[in-house]
Coordinates of C-alpha atoms in Angstrom, one line a residue:
M1 CA -0.1 0.2 -0.3
A2 CA 2.2 3.1 -1.7
G3 CA 1.4 6.7 0.7
V4 CA 0.6 5.1 4.2
A5 CA 0.5 7.8 6.3
A6 CA 3.2 8.2 9.1
K7 CA 0.8 8.4 12.4
V8 CA -1.4 5.9 12.2
V9 CA -4.4 5.2 15.1
F10 CA -5.4 1.3 15.4
L11 CA -9.1 1.4 16.3
D12 CA -11.0 -0.8 17.3
V13 CA -15.0 0.1 17.4
D14 CA -17.3 -2.0 20.7
G15 CA -15.4 -0.9 23.4
V16 CA -13.4 2.0 22.2
L17 CA -16.3 4.2 20.3
H18 CA -19.6 3.0 22.4
A19 CA -20.2 1.2 26.0
L20 CA -19.2 -2.2 25.4
M21 CA -22.4 -3.1 26.7
G22 CA -24.8 -0.2 26.1
D23 CA -27.9 0.3 23.4
D24 CA -26.0 3.9 21.9
M25 CA -23.6 2.6 18.9
F26 CA -21.2 5.4 17.6
D27 CA -21.4 7.2 21.4
P28 CA -21.5 10.6 20.0
A29 CA -18.8 12.2 22.3
C30 CA -16.7 8.9 21.8
M31 CA -17.1 10.2 18.1
T32 CA -15.8 13.9 18.9
H33 CA -13.2 12.4 21.0
L34 CA -11.5 10.4 17.7
D35 CA -12.4 13.5 15.5
R36 CA -10.1 15.7 17.8
L37 CA -7.4 12.6 17.9
V38 CA -7.2 12.7 14.3
R39 CA -7.6 15.9 13.6
T40 CA -4.7 17.1 15.7
S41 CA -2.4 14.4 15.1
G42 CA -3.1 14.0 11.2
A43 CA -3.1 10.1 12.1
A44 CA -4.7 7.9 9.1
I45 CA -7.6 5.3 10.6
V46 CA -6.3 1.4 10.7
L47 CA -9.3 -0.7 11.2
S48 CA -8.5 -3.6 14.3
S49 CA -11.4 -4.1 15.4
S50 CA -14.0 -7.3 15.1
W51 CA -15.9 -5.1 12.4
R52 CA -12.7 -5.7 10.1
Q53 CA -13.8 -8.4 9.6
S54 CA -17.0 -8.4 7.3
A55 CA -18.4 -5.3 4.6
W56 CA -20.9 -4.6 5.9
G57 CA -18.8 -3.7 9.7
V58 CA -15.7 -1.2 7.5
D59 CA -19.0 0.5 5.8
E60 CA -20.3 1.2 8.6
V61 CA -17.7 2.6 10.4
N62 CA -16.3 4.7 7.0
A63 CA -19.9 5.7 7.1
Q64 CA -19.8 7.0 10.9
L65 CA -16.7 8.6 10.5
Q66 CA -17.5 10.6 6.8
K67 CA -20.8 11.2 9.0
Q68 CA -17.8 13.0 11.4
G69 CA -16.6 14.9 8.5
L70 CA -13.2 12.2 9.2
A71 CA -11.4 10.2 6.4
P72 CA -12.3 6.5 5.6
V73 CA -10.6 3.7 7.4
I74 CA -7.2 3.5 5.2
D75 CA -6.7 -0.1 5.8
S76 CA -7.8 -2.6 8.2
T77 CA -5.4 -5.3 9.7
P78 CA -5.2 -8.5 9.1
I79 CA -7.1 -11.7 10.1
H80 CA -4.2 -14.8 11.8
G81 CA -6.9 -16.6 13.4
F82 CA -6.5 -17.7 17.2
R83 CA -3.1 -14.9 17.1
S84 CA -4.0 -11.8 19.2
R85 CA -4.4 -8.5 18.0
S86 CA -1.3 -7.0 19.0
D87 CA 0.4 -9.3 16.8
E88 CA -1.9 -8.3 13.8
I89 CA -0.9 -4.9 14.5
L90 CA 2.0 -5.6 14.8
D91 CA 2.3 -7.4 11.3
W92 CA 0.3 -4.6 9.7
V93 CA 3.2 -2.2 10.8
H94 CA 6.2 -4.1 9.8
R95 CA 4.5 -5.0 6.9
H96 CA 4.5 -0.6 6.7
P97 CA 8.0 1.1 6.8
D98 CA 6.8 4.4 6.1
V99 CA 4.1 4.4 9.4
T100 CA 6.7 5.9 11.7
H101 CA 4.3 6.9 15.2
F102 CA 1.2 4.7 15.8
V103 CA -0.9 4.3 18.5
A104 CA -3.6 1.4 18.9
I105 CA -6.7 2.3 21.3
D106 CA -8.5 -0.6 22.7
D107 CA -10.7 -1.9 25.7
M108 CA -8.9 -5.0 25.4
D109 CA -5.7 -5.3 27.0
L110 CA -2.9 -5.3 24.1
T111 CA 0.2 -6.0 25.5
F112 CA -0.1 -9.7 25.5
P113 CA 1.7 -11.5 25.0
H114 CA 4.4 -8.5 24.0
G115 CA 4.3 -6.4 27.7
D116 CA 5.9 -2.9 27.9
K117 CA 7.3 -3.4 25.0
F118 CA 3.8 -2.7 23.5
D119 CA 2.3 -0.4 26.2
H120 CA 3.8 2.8 24.6
H121 CA 1.9 2.1 21.9
F122 CA -1.3 1.3 23.4
V123 CA -4.1 3.2 25.2
Q124 CA -6.9 1.0 26.9
T125 CA -10.6 1.7 27.1
D126 CA -13.2 1.3 29.8
S127 CA -15.9 -0.9 27.9
D128 CA -18.4 0.4 29.4
V129 CA -17.6 4.2 28.9
G130 CA -15.5 4.2 25.3
L131 CA -13.0 6.9 24.3
T132 CA -12.9 9.9 27.1
G133 CA -10.6 13.4 26.6
E134 CA -8.2 11.9 29.0
L135 CA -7.7 9.1 27.1
V136 CA -7.2 11.3 23.8
Q137 CA -4.4 13.2 25.7
R138 CA -3.2 10.0 26.7
A139 CA -2.9 8.4 22.8
L140 CA -1.3 12.2 21.6
E141 CA 1.5 11.5 23.3
K142 CA 2.4 8.2 22.8
L143 CA 1.4 8.8 18.8
N144 CA 4.3 10.9 19.8
V145 CA 6.6 8.4 20.5
R146 CA 9.1 7.2 17.2
V147 CA 8.5 3.5 16.2
D148 CA 11.5 1.8 17.5
R149 CA 11.7 -0.5 15.2
A150 CA 14.7 -2.6 16.1
S151 CA 13.1 -2.2 19.0
L152 CA 9.8 -3.6 18.3
P153 CA 8.3 -7.1 19.1
V154 CA 7.9 -9.5 16.3
A155 CA 4.5 -10.7 15.9
E156 CA 3.9 -13.6 17.1
T157 CA 3.4 -16.7 14.8
K158 CA 2.6 -19.7 16.8
E159 CA -1.0 -20.0 17.8
E160 CA -1.0 -23.3 20.5
Y161 CA 0.1 -19.8 22.6
M162 CA -3.7 -18.6 22.7
W163 CA -5.1 -21.5 24.1

């Protein structure tokens, strides 16, 4: 994919753009916070959510981004079965050397299995609340951390560690 943005936000949907168990999809406050993050940082969005697994899901996310005045997602992370979401994100980053800064926003703990090496690029939301102003500030700070490709973990290729 030529011309990938230098800064990327890996975006989950459920528990980030709306409460995981709430009735409202794409909470306006969460969408406003995402808008602030993307406009302030100049980052592009890569979908890492399970919503990427269907054309309807990707189309719906893009429609909601468009309603907010944001660009559609530029890509989705690969789907690798039982590998962790952080491995899917790392795989994507390693395949796109133009990416110099990234942050992953998710309600799941993405530090497994890479611990603090991934923590420099991760913001965890409360699944009952979603994205907040405080978390946007944390994400902006992490987007200022340049990717150190020499120490960036390599995506796990073994599937058995998940079970």
